[in-house]
PDB file of C-alpha atoms in Angstrom:
ATOM      1  CA  UNK A1499      48.492 114.297 -13.447  1.00 73.00           C
ATOM      2  CA  UNK A1500      45.120 114.018 -15.760  1.00 86.00           C
ATOM      3  CA  UNK A1501      43.276 110.939 -15.680  1.00 92.00           C
ATOM      4  CA  UNK A1502      43.482 109.155 -19.326  1.00 95.00           C
ATOM      5  CA  UNK A1503      40.243 107.645 -20.593  1.00 97.00           C
ATOM      6  CA  UNK A1504      40.797 105.731 -23.593  1.00 97.00           C
ATOM      7  CA  UNK A1505      37.792 105.719 -26.152  1.00 97.00           C
ATOM      8  CA  UNK A1506      36.635 102.728 -27.683  1.00 96.00           C
ATOM      9  CA  UNK A1507      34.286 103.246 -30.780  1.00 96.00           C
ATOM     10  CA  UNK A1508      34.098 102.301 -34.413  1.00 94.00           C
ATOM     11  CA  UNK A1509      31.829 105.860 -35.077  1.00 94.00           C
ATOM     12  CA  UNK A1510      34.297 108.370 -35.432  1.00 95.00           C
ATOM     13  CA  UNK A1511      31.287 111.122 -34.207  1.00 96.00           C
ATOM     14  CA  UNK A1512      30.929 109.199 -30.884  1.00 95.00           C
ATOM     15  CA  UNK A1513      34.499 109.382 -30.184  1.00 95.00           C
ATOM     16  CA  UNK A1514      34.763 112.606 -30.761  1.00 95.00           C
ATOM     17  CA  UNK A1515      32.271 113.634 -28.571  1.00 95.00           C
ATOM     18  CA  UNK A1516      33.226 111.843 -25.979  1.00 96.00           C
ATOM     19  CA  UNK A1517      36.853 113.577 -27.112  1.00 96.00           C
ATOM     20  CA  UNK A1518      35.001 117.280 -26.403  1.00 95.00           C
ATOM     21  CA  UNK A1519      33.304 116.271 -23.505  1.00 94.00           C
ATOM     22  CA  UNK A1520      36.566 114.522 -21.119  1.00 95.00           C
ATOM     23  CA  UNK A1521      38.837 117.206 -22.182  1.00 95.00           C
ATOM     24  CA  UNK A1522      36.604 120.139 -21.419  1.00 93.00           C
ATOM     25  CA  UNK A1523      36.357 117.882 -18.288  1.00 93.00           C
ATOM     26  CA  UNK A1524      39.828 117.960 -17.642  1.00 94.00           C
ATOM     27  CA  UNK A1525      40.837 114.160 -18.644  1.00 95.00           C
ATOM     28  CA  UNK A1526      43.344 113.641 -21.304  1.00 95.00           C
ATOM     29  CA  UNK A1527      42.127 110.750 -23.494  1.00 96.00           C
ATOM     30  CA  UNK A1528      43.478 108.488 -26.584  1.00 96.00           C
ATOM     31  CA  UNK A1529      41.179 106.885 -29.303  1.00 96.00           C
ATOM     32  CA  UNK A1530      40.566 102.904 -30.363  1.00 95.00           C
ATOM     33  CA  UNK A1531      38.653 102.460 -33.798  1.00 95.00           C
ATOM     34  CA  UNK A1532      38.496  99.102 -33.138  1.00 94.00           C
ATOM     35  CA  UNK A1533      38.968  96.190 -30.683  1.00 93.00           C
ATOM     36  CA  UNK A1534      42.586  95.566 -32.017  1.00 94.00           C
ATOM     37  CA  UNK A1535      43.827  98.886 -31.861  1.00 94.00           C
ATOM     38  CA  UNK A1536      42.111  98.919 -28.667  1.00 95.00           C
ATOM     39  CA  UNK A1537      44.017  96.400 -27.168  1.00 95.00           C
ATOM     40  CA  UNK A1538      47.543  97.699 -28.844  1.00 94.00           C
ATOM     41  CA  UNK A1539      46.295 101.546 -27.055  1.00 94.00           C
ATOM     42  CA  UNK A1540      45.270 100.062 -23.774  1.00 94.00           C
ATOM     43  CA  UNK A1541      48.969  98.451 -23.712  1.00 92.00           C
ATOM     44  CA  UNK A1542      50.847 101.411 -24.977  1.00 92.00           C
ATOM     45  CA  UNK A1543      49.163 103.753 -22.902  1.00 91.00           C
ATOM     46  CA  UNK A1544      48.374 102.514 -19.728  1.00 92.00           C
ATOM     47  CA  UNK A1545      44.377 104.312 -18.885  1.00 95.00           C
ATOM     48  CA  UNK A1546      42.503 105.229 -16.187  1.00 94.00           C
ATOM     49  CA  UNK A1547      39.210 103.903 -17.713  1.00 95.00           C
ATOM     50  CA  UNK A1548      38.422 102.577 -21.461  1.00 96.00           C
ATOM     51  CA  UNK A1549      34.960 103.599 -22.377  1.00 96.00           C
ATOM     52  CA  UNK A1550      34.817 100.518 -25.037  1.00 95.00           C
ATOM     53  CA  UNK A1551      31.890  99.788 -27.633  1.00 93.00           C
ATOM     54  CA  UNK A1552      29.933  96.371 -27.885  1.00 91.00           C
ATOM     55  CA  UNK A1553      28.949  96.468 -31.383  1.00 88.00           C
ATOM     56  CA  UNK A1554      32.123  96.981 -33.522  1.00 90.00           C
ATOM     57  CA  UNK A1555      33.392  94.902 -36.636  1.00 84.00           C
ATOM     58  CA  UNK A1556      36.368  92.504 -36.690  1.00 82.00           C
ATOM     59  CA  UNK A1557      36.107  92.126 -32.303  1.00 91.00           C
ATOM     60  CA  UNK A1558      33.528  92.984 -30.539  1.00 91.00           C
ATOM     61  CA  UNK A1559      33.733  94.708 -27.135  1.00 92.00           C
ATOM     62  CA  UNK A1560      32.535  92.088 -25.570  1.00 91.00           C
ATOM     63  CA  UNK A1561      36.057  89.969 -26.640  1.00 93.00           C
ATOM     64  CA  UNK A1562      38.023  93.137 -26.306  1.00 94.00           C
ATOM     65  CA  UNK A1563      36.998  93.486 -22.006  1.00 92.00           C
ATOM     66  CA  UNK A1564      37.669  89.746 -22.004  1.00 90.00           C
ATOM     67  CA  UNK A1565      41.417  89.724 -23.344  1.00 92.00           C
ATOM     68  CA  UNK A1566      42.035  93.216 -21.281  1.00 92.00           C
ATOM     69  CA  UNK A1567      40.185  91.434 -17.782  1.00 88.00           C
ATOM     70  CA  UNK A1568      43.123  88.676 -18.445  1.00 85.00           C
ATOM     71  CA  UNK A1569      45.870  90.947 -17.542  1.00 83.00           C
ATOM     72  CA  UNK A1570      44.426  94.371 -16.286  1.00 84.00           C
ATOM     73  CA  UNK A1571      41.529  95.130 -13.144  1.00 83.00           C
ATOM     74  CA  UNK A1572      41.636  98.448 -15.592  1.00 90.00           C
ATOM     75  CA  UNK A1573      37.733 100.378 -15.235  1.00 91.00           C
ATOM     76  CA  UNK A1574      35.426  99.001 -18.253  1.00 93.00           C
ATOM     77  CA  UNK A1575      32.545 101.707 -19.196  1.00 92.00           C
ATOM     78  CA  UNK A1576      30.439 100.098 -22.009  1.00 91.00           C
ATOM     79  CA  UNK A1577      28.543 101.593 -24.457  1.00 90.00           C
ATOM     80  CA  UNK A1578      25.367 100.304 -25.109  1.00 85.00           C
ATOM     81  CA  UNK A1579      22.819  99.532 -28.124  1.00 80.00           C
ATOM     82  CA  UNK A1580      19.176  99.643 -26.320  1.00 67.00           C
ATOM     83  CA  UNK A1581      18.451  96.031 -28.074  1.00 66.00           C
ATOM     84  CA  UNK A1582      21.974  94.906 -26.319  1.00 67.00           C
ATOM     85  CA  UNK A1583      20.768  93.874 -22.423  1.00 70.00           C
ATOM     86  CA  UNK A1584      21.885  90.746 -23.636  1.00 73.00           C
ATOM     87  CA  UNK A1585      25.316  91.558 -24.140  1.00 75.00           C
ATOM     88  CA  UNK A1586      25.205  94.308 -21.664  1.00 73.00           C
ATOM     89  CA  UNK A1587      24.912  91.450 -18.526  1.00 76.00           C
ATOM     90  CA  UNK A1588      27.738  89.483 -20.314  1.00 80.00           C
ATOM     91  CA  UNK A1589      29.852  92.527 -20.207  1.00 78.00           C
ATOM     92  CA  UNK A1590      29.424  92.946 -16.743  1.00 78.00           C
ATOM     93  CA  UNK A1591      29.655  89.067 -16.113  1.00 79.00           C
ATOM     94  CA  UNK A1592      33.052  89.722 -18.048  1.00 81.00           C
ATOM     95  CA  UNK A1593      34.438  92.047 -15.328  1.00 81.00           C
ATOM     96  CA  UNK A1594      32.852  95.580 -16.749  1.00 84.00           C
ATOM     97  CA  UNK A1595      31.720  97.697 -14.233  1.00 84.00           C
ATOM     98  CA  UNK A1596      28.779  99.855 -15.922  1.00 84.00           C
ATOM     99  CA  UNK A1597      27.076 100.902 -18.962  1.00 85.00           C
ATOM    100  CA  UNK A1598      25.752 104.004 -20.696  1.00 87.00           C
ATOM    101  CA  UNK A1599      22.610 103.141 -23.106  1.00 86.00           C
ATOM    102  CA  UNK A1600      22.935 105.028 -26.627  1.00 87.00           C
ATOM    103  CA  UNK A1601      21.992 107.632 -27.504  1.00 86.00           C
ATOM    104  CA  UNK A1602      23.649 109.028 -24.450  1.00 88.00           C
ATOM    105  CA  UNK A1603      24.089 112.164 -23.258  1.00 90.00           C
ATOM    106  CA  UNK A1604      28.645 113.454 -23.528  1.00 91.00           C
ATOM    107  CA  UNK A1605      27.377 114.863 -19.602  1.00 90.00           C
ATOM    108  CA  UNK A1606      26.387 111.401 -18.055  1.00 88.00           C
ATOM    109  CA  UNK A1607      29.090 109.964 -19.461  1.00 92.00           C
ATOM    110  CA  UNK A1608      31.888 112.661 -17.569  1.00 92.00           C
ATOM    111  CA  UNK A1609      29.516 111.587 -14.733  1.00 89.00           C
ATOM    112  CA  UNK A1610      30.100 108.157 -14.830  1.00 87.00           C
ATOM    113  CA  UNK A1611      33.427 108.322 -15.497  1.00 91.00           C
ATOM    114  CA  UNK A1612      33.541 110.580 -13.288  1.00 89.00           C
ATOM    115  CA  UNK A1613      32.772 108.390 -10.175  1.00 83.00           C
ATOM    116  CA  UNK A1614      33.758 104.856 -11.436  1.00 85.00           C
ATOM    117  CA  UNK A1615      37.604 106.446 -10.803  1.00 86.00           C
ATOM    118  CA  UNK A1616      37.066 108.029  -7.484  1.00 79.00           C
ATOM    119  CA  UNK A1617      35.821 104.732  -6.095  1.00 70.00           C
ATOM    120  CA  UNK A1618      40.500 104.419  -6.719  1.00 63.00           C
ATOM    121  CA  UNK A1619      41.068 108.066  -6.500  1.00 59.00           C
ATOM    122  CA  UNK A1620      42.447 109.999  -3.703  1.00 37.00           C
ATOM    123  CA  UNK A1621      38.813 110.614  -2.455  1.00 36.00           C
ATOM    124  CA  UNK A1622      37.502 107.204  -2.182  1.00 36.00           C
ATOM    125  CA  UNK A1623      40.991 106.748  -0.632  1.00 35.00           C
ATOM    126  CA  UNK A1624      39.920 109.124   1.741  1.00 36.00           C
ATOM    127  CA  UNK A1625      36.168 108.582   2.522  1.00 36.00           C
ATOM    128  CA  UNK A1626      36.557 104.318   3.548  1.00 38.00           C
ATOM    129  CA  UNK A1627      40.019 105.255   6.341  1.00 41.00           C
ATOM    130  CA  UNK A1628      37.830 104.443   8.924  1.00 43.00           C
ATOM    131  CA  UNK A1629      37.121 101.121   7.162  1.00 45.00           C
ATOM    132  CA  UNK A1630      40.850  99.837   7.840  1.00 53.00           C
ATOM    133  CA  UNK A1631      41.538  96.286   8.351  1.00 62.00           C
ATOM    134  CA  UNK A1632      37.797  95.146   7.609  1.00 83.00           C
ATOM    135  CA  UNK A1633      36.965  91.579   7.159  1.00 85.00           C
ATOM    136  CA  UNK A1634      35.882  88.146   8.547  1.00 89.00           C
ATOM    137  CA  UNK A1635      36.939  84.417   8.552  1.00 90.00           C
ATOM    138  CA  UNK A1636      39.243  83.767   6.125  1.00 91.00           C
ATOM    139  CA  UNK A1637      38.445  87.237   4.198  1.00 93.00           C
ATOM    140  CA  UNK A1638      40.287  90.409   4.830  1.00 91.00           C
ATOM    141  CA  UNK A1639      39.954  93.717   2.893  1.00 91.00           C
ATOM    142  CA  UNK A1640      42.397  96.664   2.219  1.00 87.00           C
ATOM    143  CA  UNK A1641      40.185  99.534   1.482  1.00 82.00           C
ATOM    144  CA  UNK A1642      43.088 102.170   0.912  1.00 77.00           C
ATOM    145  CA  UNK A1643      44.428  99.529  -1.264  1.00 78.00           C
ATOM    146  CA  UNK A1644      41.211  97.936  -3.473  1.00 80.00           C
ATOM    147  CA  UNK A1645      43.070  94.708  -2.735  1.00 86.00           C
ATOM    148  CA  UNK A1646      40.671  91.662  -1.660  1.00 90.00           C
ATOM    149  CA  UNK A1647      42.304  88.367  -0.114  1.00 91.00           C
ATOM    150  CA  UNK A1648      41.220  84.753   0.914  1.00 93.00           C
ATOM    151  CA  UNK A1649      43.703  83.663   3.474  1.00 89.00           C
ATOM    152  CA  UNK A1650      46.707  85.584   2.493  1.00 87.00           C
ATOM    153  CA  UNK A1651      46.404  85.375  -1.465  1.00 90.00           C
ATOM    154  CA  UNK A1652      44.950  88.330  -3.202  1.00 90.00           C
ATOM    155  CA  UNK A1653      41.897  87.511  -5.922  1.00 90.00           C
ATOM    156  CA  UNK A1654      41.666  90.114  -8.487  1.00 85.00           C
ATOM    157  CA  UNK A1655      38.341  91.954  -8.205  1.00 86.00           C
ATOM    158  CA  UNK A1656      36.691  94.843 -10.457  1.00 82.00           C
ATOM    159  CA  UNK A1657      35.988  97.988  -9.252  1.00 80.00           C
ATOM    160  CA  UNK A1658      32.346  97.192  -8.745  1.00 82.00           C
ATOM    161  CA  UNK A1659      32.951  94.021  -6.811  1.00 87.00           C
ATOM    162  CA  UNK A1660      34.650  95.263  -4.875  1.00 88.00           C
ATOM    163  CA  UNK A1661      32.998  98.477  -3.882  1.00 87.00           C
ATOM    164  CA  UNK A1662      29.870  95.661  -3.230  1.00 90.00           C
ATOM    165  CA  UNK A1663      32.183  93.563  -0.972  1.00 92.00           C
ATOM    166  CA  UNK A1664      33.518  96.416   1.296  1.00 90.00           C
ATOM    167  CA  UNK A1665      29.593  97.906   1.692  1.00 90.00           C
ATOM    168  CA  UNK A1666      28.849  94.086   2.474  1.00 93.00           C
ATOM    169  CA  UNK A1667      31.811  93.745   4.854  1.00 91.00           C
ATOM    170  CA  UNK A1668      31.570  96.990   6.970  1.00 88.00           C
ATOM    171  CA  UNK A1669      27.674  95.939   8.151  1.00 88.00           C
ATOM    172  CA  UNK A1670      28.793  92.427   8.440  1.00 87.00           C
ATOM    173  CA  UNK A1671      25.452  91.388  10.061  1.00 87.00           C
ATOM    174  CA  UNK A1672      22.592  93.560   7.515  1.00 90.00           C
ATOM    175  CA  UNK A1673      20.928  91.994   4.858  1.00 92.00           C
ATOM    176  CA  UNK A1674      21.374  94.553   1.530  1.00 91.00           C
ATOM    177  CA  UNK A1675      18.963  94.626  -1.012  1.00 90.00           C
ATOM    178  CA  UNK A1676      20.347  95.500  -4.723  1.00 87.00           C
ATOM    179  CA  UNK A1677      18.636  98.910  -4.253  1.00 84.00           C
ATOM    180  CA  UNK A1678      20.852  99.202  -0.835  1.00 86.00           C
ATOM    181  CA  UNK A1679      23.708  98.471  -2.865  1.00 86.00           C
ATOM    182  CA  UNK A1680      23.000  99.983  -6.053  1.00 81.00           C
ATOM    183  CA  UNK A1681      22.610 103.710  -3.379  1.00 77.00           C
ATOM    184  CA  UNK A1682      25.850 102.355  -1.429  1.00 77.00           C
ATOM    185  CA  UNK A1683      28.372 101.947  -4.609  1.00 75.00           C
ATOM    186  CA  UNK A1684      26.459 104.779  -6.709  1.00 65.00           C
ATOM    187  CA  UNK A1685      24.557 107.482  -5.248  1.00 53.00           C
ATOM    188  CA  UNK A1686      20.808 107.229  -5.259  1.00 44.00           C
ATOM    189  CA  UNK A1687      18.891 107.194  -8.331  1.00 42.00           C
ATOM    190  CA  UNK A1688      21.358 106.004 -10.340  1.00 48.00           C
ATOM    191  CA  UNK A1689      20.346 103.926 -13.205  1.00 49.00           C
ATOM    192  CA  UNK A1690      21.471 100.761 -12.959  1.00 59.00           C
ATOM    193  CA  UNK A1691      19.694  97.573 -12.767  1.00 63.00           C
ATOM    194  CA  UNK A1692      18.793  94.613  -9.680  1.00 69.00           C
ATOM    195  CA  UNK A1693      19.787  92.665 -12.482  1.00 75.00           C
ATOM    196  CA  UNK A1694      23.535  93.513 -12.417  1.00 79.00           C
ATOM    197  CA  UNK A1695      23.706  93.784  -8.790  1.00 85.00           C
ATOM    198  CA  UNK A1696      23.956  89.872  -9.522  1.00 88.00           C
ATOM    199  CA  UNK A1697      25.423  89.466 -12.559  1.00 86.00           C
ATOM    200  CA  UNK A1698      28.546  91.114 -10.071  1.00 88.00           C
ATOM    201  CA  UNK A1699      27.504  89.031  -7.087  1.00 92.00           C
ATOM    202  CA  UNK A1700      27.676  85.808  -8.868  1.00 90.00           C
ATOM    203  CA  UNK A1701      31.294  86.932 -10.333  1.00 89.00           C
ATOM    204  CA  UNK A1702      32.758  87.599  -6.554  1.00 91.00           C
ATOM    205  CA  UNK A1703      31.395  84.521  -6.137  1.00 92.00           C
ATOM    206  CA  UNK A1704      33.230  82.629  -8.809  1.00 92.00           C
ATOM    207  CA  UNK A1705      36.520  84.338  -7.813  1.00 91.00           C
ATOM    208  CA  UNK A1706      35.950  83.163  -4.497  1.00 94.00           C
ATOM    209  CA  UNK A1707      34.567  79.499  -4.758  1.00 92.00           C
ATOM    210  CA  UNK A1708      38.425  78.958  -7.148  1.00 91.00           C
ATOM    211  CA  UNK A1709      40.130  79.120  -3.526  1.00 92.00           C
ATOM    212  CA  UNK A1710      37.626  77.511  -2.065  1.00 91.00           C
ATOM    213  CA  UNK A1711      35.550  80.795  -0.012  1.00 91.00           C
ATOM    214  CA  UNK A1712      32.381  78.926  -1.405  1.00 91.00           C
ATOM    215  CA  UNK A1713      30.285  81.357   2.103  1.00 92.00           C
ATOM    216  CA  UNK A1714      31.228  84.181   1.135  1.00 94.00           C
ATOM    217  CA  UNK A1715      28.032  85.688   0.030  1.00 94.00           C
ATOM    218  CA  UNK A1716      24.931  84.783   1.680  1.00 93.00           C
ATOM    219  CA  UNK A1717      21.749  84.935  -0.390  1.00 92.00           C
ATOM    220  CA  UNK A1718      18.188  85.852   2.023  1.00 89.00           C
ATOM    221  CA  UNK A1719      15.922  84.939  -0.278  1.00 86.00           C
ATOM    222  CA  UNK A1720      13.305  87.541  -0.976  1.00 84.00           C
ATOM    223  CA  UNK A1721      15.869  90.522   0.300  1.00 88.00           C
ATOM    224  CA  UNK A1722      19.149  90.640  -0.613  1.00 91.00           C
ATOM    225  CA  UNK A1723      22.329  89.331   0.348  1.00 94.00           C
ATOM    226  CA  UNK A1724      24.793  90.256   2.796  1.00 93.00           C
ATOM    227  CA  UNK A1725      28.472  88.608   3.555  1.00 93.00           C
ATOM    228  CA  UNK A1726      28.958  85.119   4.500  1.00 92.00           C
ATOM    229  CA  UNK A1727      30.228  83.869   7.319  1.00 91.00           C
ATOM    230  CA  UNK A1728      33.401  83.369   5.675  1.00 92.00           C
ATOM    231  CA  UNK A1729      35.346  80.030   6.469  1.00 90.00           C
ATOM    232  CA  UNK A1730      34.750  77.907   3.710  1.00 84.00           C
ATOM    233  CA  UNK A1731      31.977  76.347   3.962  1.00 67.00           C
ATOM    234  CA  UNK A1732      28.918  76.404   0.856  1.00 61.00           C
ATOM    235  CA  UNK A1733      27.225  79.650   0.540  1.00 51.00           C
TER     236      UNK A1733
END
């Protein structure tokens, strides 16, 4: 079955542009012109990914993201203007997986969507089969099922958060620079910032801290990140 993409933007021209590009690439699409309609459409259609504009009237994309994240781990790709850097960072901290800056190329959006979906689809599962049984201390990962757990308690992580954790767990003694994590997640040359990686790591730490996992990700000052002891102590 073709994967369904929900496109949320108050500009009908942008929606039409993305519908044409995505359906040409083999996806099915549905549309929403505002945040309230997006939440209703997401509940009705269960999309595989949401393309979400940040700057919308009545209910902006950040609030839509917050509400979606309270109920679902559906991947979210933000559309944002060049002057909305703070909102982009907030969106990542709320659980969005990636963003594209306007004006954008429809081919770029399609490529970003494909990259996100591959990490949760059958191709991603096959690629990660050698990582089966990853874990350390009280942390365990199921790469095929995209499940992270602490002491047997499953946590809800976004696609990107899980990808970072899996990369660290696959090489627990290695210190990953931010650029190395970007390359591992997206492929070399992907247009994403160090600040975005930091936001995802903060999210990971916060989620694990809520269940006692204060030492899941360790920072090496001036270098990057590596997997912590995962015993429940301070990071």
